[in-house]
Coordinates of C-alpha atoms in Angstrom, one line a residue:
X13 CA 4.5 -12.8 16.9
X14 CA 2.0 -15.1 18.9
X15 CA -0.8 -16.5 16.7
X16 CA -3.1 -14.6 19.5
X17 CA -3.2 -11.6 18.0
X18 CA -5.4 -13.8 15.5
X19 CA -9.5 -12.5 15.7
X20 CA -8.7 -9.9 18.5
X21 CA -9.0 -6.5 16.3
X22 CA -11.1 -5.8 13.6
X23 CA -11.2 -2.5 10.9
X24 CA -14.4 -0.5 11.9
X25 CA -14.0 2.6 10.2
X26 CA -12.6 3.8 6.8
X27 CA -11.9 7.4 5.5
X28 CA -10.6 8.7 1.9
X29 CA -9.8 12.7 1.4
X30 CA -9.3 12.2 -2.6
X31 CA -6.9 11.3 -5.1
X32 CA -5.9 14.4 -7.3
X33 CA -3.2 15.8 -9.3
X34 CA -2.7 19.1 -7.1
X35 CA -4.5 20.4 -4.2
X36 CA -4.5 23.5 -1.7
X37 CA -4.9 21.4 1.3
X38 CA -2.1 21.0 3.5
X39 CA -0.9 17.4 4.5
X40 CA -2.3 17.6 7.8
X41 CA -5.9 19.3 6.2
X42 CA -6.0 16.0 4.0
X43 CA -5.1 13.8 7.0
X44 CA -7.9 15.2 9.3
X45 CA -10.5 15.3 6.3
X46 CA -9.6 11.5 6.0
X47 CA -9.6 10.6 9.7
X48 CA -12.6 12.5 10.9
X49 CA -14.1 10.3 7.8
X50 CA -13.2 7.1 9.1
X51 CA -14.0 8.0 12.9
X52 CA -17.8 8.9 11.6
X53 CA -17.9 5.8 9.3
X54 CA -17.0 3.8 12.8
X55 CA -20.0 5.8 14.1
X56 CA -17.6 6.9 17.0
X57 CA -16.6 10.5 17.6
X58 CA -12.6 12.1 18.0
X59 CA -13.0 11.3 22.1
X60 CA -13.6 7.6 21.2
X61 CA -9.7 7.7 19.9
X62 CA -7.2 6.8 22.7
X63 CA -4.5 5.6 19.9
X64 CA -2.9 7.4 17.0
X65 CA -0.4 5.7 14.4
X66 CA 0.7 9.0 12.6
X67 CA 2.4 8.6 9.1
X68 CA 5.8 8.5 9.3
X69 CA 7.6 12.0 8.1
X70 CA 4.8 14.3 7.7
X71 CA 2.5 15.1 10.5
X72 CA 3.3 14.2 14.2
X73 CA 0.5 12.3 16.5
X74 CA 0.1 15.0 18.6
X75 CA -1.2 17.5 15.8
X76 CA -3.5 14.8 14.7
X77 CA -4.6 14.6 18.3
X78 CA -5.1 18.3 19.3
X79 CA -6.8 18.8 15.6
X80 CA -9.0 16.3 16.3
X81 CA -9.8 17.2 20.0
X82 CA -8.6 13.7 21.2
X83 CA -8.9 14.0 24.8
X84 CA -6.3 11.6 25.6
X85 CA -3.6 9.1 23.8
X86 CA -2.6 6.4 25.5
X87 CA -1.2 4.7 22.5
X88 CA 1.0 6.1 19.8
X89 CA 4.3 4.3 17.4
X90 CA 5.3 5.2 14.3
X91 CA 6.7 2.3 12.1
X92 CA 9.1 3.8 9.3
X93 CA 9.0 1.8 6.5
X94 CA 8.0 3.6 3.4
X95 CA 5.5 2.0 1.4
X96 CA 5.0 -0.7 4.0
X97 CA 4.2 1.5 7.0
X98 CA 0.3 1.4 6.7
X99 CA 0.0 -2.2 7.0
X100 CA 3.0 -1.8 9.7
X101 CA 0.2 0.7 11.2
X102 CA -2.7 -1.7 11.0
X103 CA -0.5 -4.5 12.6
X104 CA 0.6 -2.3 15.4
X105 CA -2.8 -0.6 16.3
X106 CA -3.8 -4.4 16.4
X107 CA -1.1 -5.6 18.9
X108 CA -1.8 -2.2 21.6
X109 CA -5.3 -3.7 21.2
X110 CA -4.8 -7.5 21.9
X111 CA -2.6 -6.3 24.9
X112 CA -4.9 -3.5 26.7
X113 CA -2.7 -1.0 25.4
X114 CA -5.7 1.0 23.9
X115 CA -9.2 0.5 23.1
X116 CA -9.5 2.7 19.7
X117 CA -6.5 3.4 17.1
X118 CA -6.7 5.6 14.3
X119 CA -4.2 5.3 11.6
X120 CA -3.8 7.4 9.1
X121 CA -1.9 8.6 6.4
X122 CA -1.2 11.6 4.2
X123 CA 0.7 13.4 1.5
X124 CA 1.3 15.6 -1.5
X125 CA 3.2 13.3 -3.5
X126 CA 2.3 15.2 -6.2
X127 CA 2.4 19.2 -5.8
X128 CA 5.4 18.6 -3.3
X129 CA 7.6 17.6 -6.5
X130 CA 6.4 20.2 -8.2
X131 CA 7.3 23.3 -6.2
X132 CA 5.7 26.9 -6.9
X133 CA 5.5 29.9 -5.4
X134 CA 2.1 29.5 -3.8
X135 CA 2.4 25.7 -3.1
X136 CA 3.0 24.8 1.1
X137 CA 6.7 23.2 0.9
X138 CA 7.2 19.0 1.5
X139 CA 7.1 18.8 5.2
X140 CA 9.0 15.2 4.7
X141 CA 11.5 14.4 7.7
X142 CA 12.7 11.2 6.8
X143 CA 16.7 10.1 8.2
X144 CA 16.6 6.5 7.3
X145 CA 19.8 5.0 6.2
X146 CA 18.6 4.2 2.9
X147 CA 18.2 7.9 1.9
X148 CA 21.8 8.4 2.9
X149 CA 23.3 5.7 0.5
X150 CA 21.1 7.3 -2.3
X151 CA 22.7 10.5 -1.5
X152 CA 26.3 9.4 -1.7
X153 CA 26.3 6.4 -3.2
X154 CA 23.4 6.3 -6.1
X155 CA 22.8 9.9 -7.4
X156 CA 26.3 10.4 -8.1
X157 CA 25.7 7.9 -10.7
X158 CA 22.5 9.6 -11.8
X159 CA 20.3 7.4 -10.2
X160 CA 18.2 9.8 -8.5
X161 CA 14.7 8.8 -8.2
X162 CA 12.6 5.9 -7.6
X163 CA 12.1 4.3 -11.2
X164 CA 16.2 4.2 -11.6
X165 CA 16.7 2.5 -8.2
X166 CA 14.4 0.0 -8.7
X167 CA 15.5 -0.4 -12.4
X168 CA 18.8 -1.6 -10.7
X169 CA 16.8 -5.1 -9.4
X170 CA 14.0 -4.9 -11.4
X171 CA 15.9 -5.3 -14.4
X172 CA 18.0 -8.3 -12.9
X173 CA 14.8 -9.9 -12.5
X174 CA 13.1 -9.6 -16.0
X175 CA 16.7 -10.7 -17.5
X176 CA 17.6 -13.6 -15.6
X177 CA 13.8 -15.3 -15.5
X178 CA 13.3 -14.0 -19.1
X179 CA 10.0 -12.0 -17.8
X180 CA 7.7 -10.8 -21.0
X181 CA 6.7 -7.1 -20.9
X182 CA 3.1 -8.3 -20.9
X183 CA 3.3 -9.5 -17.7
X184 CA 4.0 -6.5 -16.1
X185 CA 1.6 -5.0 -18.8
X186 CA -1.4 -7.6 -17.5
X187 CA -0.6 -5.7 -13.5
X188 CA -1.2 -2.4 -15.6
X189 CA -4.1 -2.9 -17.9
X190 CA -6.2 -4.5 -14.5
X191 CA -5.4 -2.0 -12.5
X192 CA -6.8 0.6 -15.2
X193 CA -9.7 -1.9 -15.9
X194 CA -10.7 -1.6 -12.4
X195 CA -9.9 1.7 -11.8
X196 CA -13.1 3.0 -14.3
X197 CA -15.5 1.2 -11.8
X198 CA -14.0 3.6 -9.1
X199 CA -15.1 7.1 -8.9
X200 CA -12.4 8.1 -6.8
X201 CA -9.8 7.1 -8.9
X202 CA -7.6 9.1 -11.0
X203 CA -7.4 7.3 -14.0
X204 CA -10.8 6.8 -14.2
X205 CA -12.3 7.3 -17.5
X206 CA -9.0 6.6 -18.8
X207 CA -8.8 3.1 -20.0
X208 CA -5.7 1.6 -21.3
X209 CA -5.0 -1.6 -23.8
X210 CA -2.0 -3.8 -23.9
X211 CA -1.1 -2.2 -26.8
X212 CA -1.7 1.2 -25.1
X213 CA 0.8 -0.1 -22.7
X214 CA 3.6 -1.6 -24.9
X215 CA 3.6 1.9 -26.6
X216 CA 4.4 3.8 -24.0
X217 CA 7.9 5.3 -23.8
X218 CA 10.4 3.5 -21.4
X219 CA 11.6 5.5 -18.3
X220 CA 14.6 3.2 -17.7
X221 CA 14.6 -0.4 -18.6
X222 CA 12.6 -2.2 -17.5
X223 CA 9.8 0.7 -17.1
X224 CA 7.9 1.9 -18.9
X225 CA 5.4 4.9 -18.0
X226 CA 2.7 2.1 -17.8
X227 CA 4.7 0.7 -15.6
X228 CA 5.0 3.5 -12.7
X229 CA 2.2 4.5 -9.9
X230 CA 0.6 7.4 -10.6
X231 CA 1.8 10.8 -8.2
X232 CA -1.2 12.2 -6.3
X233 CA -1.8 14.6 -3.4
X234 CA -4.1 12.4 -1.1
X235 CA -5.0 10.6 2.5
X236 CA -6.9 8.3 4.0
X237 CA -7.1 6.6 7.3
X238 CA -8.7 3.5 9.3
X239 CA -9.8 3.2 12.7
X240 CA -9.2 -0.1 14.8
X241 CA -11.0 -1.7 17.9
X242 CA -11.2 -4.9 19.5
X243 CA -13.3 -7.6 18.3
X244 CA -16.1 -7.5 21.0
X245 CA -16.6 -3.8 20.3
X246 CA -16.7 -4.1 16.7
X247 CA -19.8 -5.8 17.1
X248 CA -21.6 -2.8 18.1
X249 CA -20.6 -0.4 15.8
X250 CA -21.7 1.1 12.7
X251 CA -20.6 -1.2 10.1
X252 CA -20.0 -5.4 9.5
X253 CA -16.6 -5.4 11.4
X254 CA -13.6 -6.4 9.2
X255 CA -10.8 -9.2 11.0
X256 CA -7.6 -8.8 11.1
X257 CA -6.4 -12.5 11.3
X258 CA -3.1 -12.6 10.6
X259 CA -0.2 -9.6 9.7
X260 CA 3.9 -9.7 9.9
X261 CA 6.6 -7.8 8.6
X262 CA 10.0 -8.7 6.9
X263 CA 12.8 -7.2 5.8
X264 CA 15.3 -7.4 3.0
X265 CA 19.4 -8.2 4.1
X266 CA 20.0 -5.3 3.9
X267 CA 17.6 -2.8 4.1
X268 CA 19.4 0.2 3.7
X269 CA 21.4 -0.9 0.6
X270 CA 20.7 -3.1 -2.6
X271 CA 24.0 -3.7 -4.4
X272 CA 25.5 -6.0 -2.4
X273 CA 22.9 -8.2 -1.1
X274 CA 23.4 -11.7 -1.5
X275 CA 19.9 -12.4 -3.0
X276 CA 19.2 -8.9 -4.8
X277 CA 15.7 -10.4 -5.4
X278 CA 14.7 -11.6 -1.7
X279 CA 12.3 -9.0 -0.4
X280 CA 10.4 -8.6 3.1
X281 CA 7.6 -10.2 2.0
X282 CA 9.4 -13.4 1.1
X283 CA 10.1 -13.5 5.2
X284 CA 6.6 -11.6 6.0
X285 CA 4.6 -14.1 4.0
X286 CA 4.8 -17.6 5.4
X287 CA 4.4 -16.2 9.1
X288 CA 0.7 -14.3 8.4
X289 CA -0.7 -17.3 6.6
X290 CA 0.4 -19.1 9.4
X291 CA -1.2 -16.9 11.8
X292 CA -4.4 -16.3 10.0
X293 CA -4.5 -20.6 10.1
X294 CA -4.7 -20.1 6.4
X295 CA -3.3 -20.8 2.4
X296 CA -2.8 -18.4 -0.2
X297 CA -4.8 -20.4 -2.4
X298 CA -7.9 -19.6 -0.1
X299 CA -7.9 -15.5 -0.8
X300 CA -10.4 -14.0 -2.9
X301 CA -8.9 -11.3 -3.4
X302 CA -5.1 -9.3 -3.1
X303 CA -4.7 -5.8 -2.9
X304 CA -0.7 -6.0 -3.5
X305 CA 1.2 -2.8 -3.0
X306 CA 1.9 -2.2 -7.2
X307 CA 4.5 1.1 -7.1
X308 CA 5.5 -0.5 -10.0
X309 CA 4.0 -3.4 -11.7
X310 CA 6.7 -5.6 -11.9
X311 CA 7.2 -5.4 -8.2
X312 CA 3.4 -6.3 -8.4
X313 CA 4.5 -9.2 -10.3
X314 CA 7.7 -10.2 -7.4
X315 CA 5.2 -9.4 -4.5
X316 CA 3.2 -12.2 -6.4
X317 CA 6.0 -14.5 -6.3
X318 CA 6.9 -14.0 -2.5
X319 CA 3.1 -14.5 -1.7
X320 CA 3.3 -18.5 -3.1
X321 CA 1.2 -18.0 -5.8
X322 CA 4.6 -18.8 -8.3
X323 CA 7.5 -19.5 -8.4
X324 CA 10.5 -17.4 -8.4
X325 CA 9.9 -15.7 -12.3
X326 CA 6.6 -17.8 -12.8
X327 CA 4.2 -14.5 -12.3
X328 CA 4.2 -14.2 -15.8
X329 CA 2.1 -17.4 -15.9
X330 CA 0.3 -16.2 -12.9
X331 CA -1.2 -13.3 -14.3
X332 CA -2.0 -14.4 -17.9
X333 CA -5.8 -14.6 -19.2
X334 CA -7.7 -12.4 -17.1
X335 CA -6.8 -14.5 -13.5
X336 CA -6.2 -11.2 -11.4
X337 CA -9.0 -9.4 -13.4
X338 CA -12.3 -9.0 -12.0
X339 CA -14.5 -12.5 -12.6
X340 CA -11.1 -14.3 -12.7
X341 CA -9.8 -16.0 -9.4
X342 CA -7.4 -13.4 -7.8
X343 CA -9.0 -10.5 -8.5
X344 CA -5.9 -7.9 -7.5
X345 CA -6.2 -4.3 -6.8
X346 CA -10.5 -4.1 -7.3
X347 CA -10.1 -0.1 -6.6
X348 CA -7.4 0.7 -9.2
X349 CA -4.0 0.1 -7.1
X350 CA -1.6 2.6 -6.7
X351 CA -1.2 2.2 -10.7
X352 CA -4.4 3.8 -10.9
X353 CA -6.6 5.0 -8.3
X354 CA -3.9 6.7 -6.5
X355 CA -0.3 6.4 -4.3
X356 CA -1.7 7.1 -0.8
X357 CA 1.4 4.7 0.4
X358 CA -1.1 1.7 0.2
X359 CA -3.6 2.4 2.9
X360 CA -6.0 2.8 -0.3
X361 CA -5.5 -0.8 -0.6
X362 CA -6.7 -1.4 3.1
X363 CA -9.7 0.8 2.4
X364 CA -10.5 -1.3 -0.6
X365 CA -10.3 -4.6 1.3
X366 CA -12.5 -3.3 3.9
X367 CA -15.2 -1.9 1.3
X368 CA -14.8 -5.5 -0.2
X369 CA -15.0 -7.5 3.1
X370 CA -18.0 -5.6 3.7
X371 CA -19.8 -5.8 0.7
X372 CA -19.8 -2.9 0.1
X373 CA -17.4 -2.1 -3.3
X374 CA -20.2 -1.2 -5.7
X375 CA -19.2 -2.1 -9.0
X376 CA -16.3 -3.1 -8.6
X377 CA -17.4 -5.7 -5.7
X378 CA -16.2 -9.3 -5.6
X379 CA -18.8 -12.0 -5.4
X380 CA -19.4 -12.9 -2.0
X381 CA -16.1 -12.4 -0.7
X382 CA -15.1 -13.6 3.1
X383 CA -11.0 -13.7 3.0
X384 CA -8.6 -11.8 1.5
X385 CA -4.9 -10.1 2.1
X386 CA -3.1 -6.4 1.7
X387 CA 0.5 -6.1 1.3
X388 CA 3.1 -3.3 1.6
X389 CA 6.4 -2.5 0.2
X390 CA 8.9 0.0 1.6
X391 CA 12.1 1.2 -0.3
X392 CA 13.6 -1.2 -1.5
X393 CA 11.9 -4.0 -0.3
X394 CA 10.8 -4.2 3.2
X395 CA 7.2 -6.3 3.4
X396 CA 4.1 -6.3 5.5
X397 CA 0.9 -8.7 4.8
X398 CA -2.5 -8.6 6.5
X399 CA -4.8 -11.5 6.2
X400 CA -8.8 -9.9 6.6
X401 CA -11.7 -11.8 7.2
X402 CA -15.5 -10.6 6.7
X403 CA -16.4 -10.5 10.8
X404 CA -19.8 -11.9 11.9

């Protein structure tokens, strides 16, 4: 990816629908609550759009489009990645910008991760239409053995990892208790109100070694959705325009199965990593803050890791003594994280970035802020990274 791409789009609009616990909106009501919020935060109207970068398995483009009363697409992709699809998204609408593909994108992204695992008679069914490989070796080759959701997959690296490097609970606690620190600055989030101690958190009941309950996201029903533009006409618009100065993904070998990899602990973001800094002409060290993609905190804590700021099982040390709290030098996850705001598949955390790039995070704001980075994570471990700048 050329270094180009560097300063050519920039975030102008950001939308949230909620983060709740059960809902009677459809997917694709929460999705066009959440982009008609960012289009009017942009100060642009649904004609404006020429680009749409739909979330991947639940609502097509073209409904978004017609919905919205989009005149005309000229632009639309769909990266499937999971967790890691957002920042894919921003990185994508980015590219069709720098090369005249479109003027506008809006990328969005949507679902009832909560009511849709709980079916009931009334409840709209999971409109989910994933076929990635990955799903298929769970099927045949991982439920068999009773490993059938999230938490025991990831138990099957995450547990290699806390064993072999020795990692303390309270590391993986220290990702929990900021995320629920920050969370009750945040009205939207849906732990707020709920604080939560390191003992709080070493109490609570293990899922399967090495999680905990502290240590899983929190299931929500929720969208939200950005809208990109080029540089020059970012200027114009409604709001301080937020840069996107450097992005790349990476995958894990292999991505569609985790057993017999020759580095189990290797993720995207290990490859991803090295290539945004580079792009963004930056260090790790110069971020003020890192919204890391936390589905669970101690892939918070390996994210960490594949980012430079330790070395491989040295987050432990990373996050001691308040560092990635608010007031300490990497504040992480200002809004709450998936942990604790909600698990809208990370585009909260690009939402958050952008309220902090502008200035504009309330309580919850970092000091004068001018740099920092998003990450995403996809099962089981593909990686995307954007590097944001405050624009002039």
């Amino acid at each position: 990816m050329s270094s180009s791409l560097s300063g050519k789009a920039a975030i102008v609009g950001i939308g949230e629908f909620g983060y709740y616990r059960g809902t009677d909106q459809s997917i694709l009501q929460m999705v066009l609550k959440a982009s008609m919020d960012a289009i009017r935060d942009a100060g642009l109207k649904p004609s404006d759009i020429d680009g749409i970068i739909p979330p991947p398995g639940f609502v097509a483009w073209d409904e978004i489009g017609a919905h919205l009363g989009v005149p005309e697409i000229r632009y639309t992709a769909c990266p499937q990645m999971g967790g890691a699809s957002p920042v894919a998204g921003l990185i994508n609408a980015s590219m069709a910008i720098a090369a005249g593909l479109a003027t506008t994108v809006l990328v969005p992204i949507g679902w009832n991760g909560y009511s849709a695992l709980r079916p009931r008679p009334d409840a709209r069914p999971n409109k989910r239409r994933f076929s990635a490989a990955f799903f298929e070796t769970v099927k045949n080759y991982y439920a068999p053995y009773g490993l059938r959701s999230a938490p025991w997959w990831y138990a099957l690296y995450l547990q290699r990892y806390v064993k072999h490097y020795n990692v303390p609970p309270e590391a993986a606690g220290a990702i929990a208790v900021a995320c629920r620190k920050h969370a009750q600055l945040n009205d939207k989030a849906l732990m707020r109100d709920r604080p939560l101690t390191m003992d709080e958190y070493l109490a609570t009941p293990f899922i399967t070694e090495p999680l905990r309950k502290g240590d899983c996201c929190v299931e929500t029903d929720c969208a939200a959705a950005i809208v990109v533009t080029s540089a020059e006409r970012a200027r114009d618009l409604a709001h301080r325009p937020v840069m996107f100065l450097g992005g790349a993904e990476g995958h894990p070998n292999r991505p569609d199965e985790l057993v017999n990899r020759t580095d189990m602990l290797k993720l995207g973001l290990d490859y991803a990593a090295p290539r945004a800094f580079a792009m963004a002409g930056v260090k790790p060290q110069d971020m003020d803050f890192l919204q890391v993609y936390d589905c669970f905190t101690y892939v918070a804590l390996l994210e960490l890791e594949a980012l430079g700021y330790a070395e491989r099982g040295g987050a432990a040390d990373f996050v001691k003594d308040g560092k990635i709290e608010l007031g300490g030098r990497y504040p992480l996850n200002t809004h709450g994280g998936l942990m604790s705001q909600g698990h809208c598949w990370g585009m909260n955390h690009i939402v958050e970035a952008v309220r902090q790039l502008r200035h504009d995070a309330g309580r919850a704001q970092v000091a004068d802020c001018e740099i920092g980075l998003v990450t995403g994570y996809g099962d089981l471990g593909d990686g995307t990274i954007a590097i944001l700048g405050r624009g002039a």
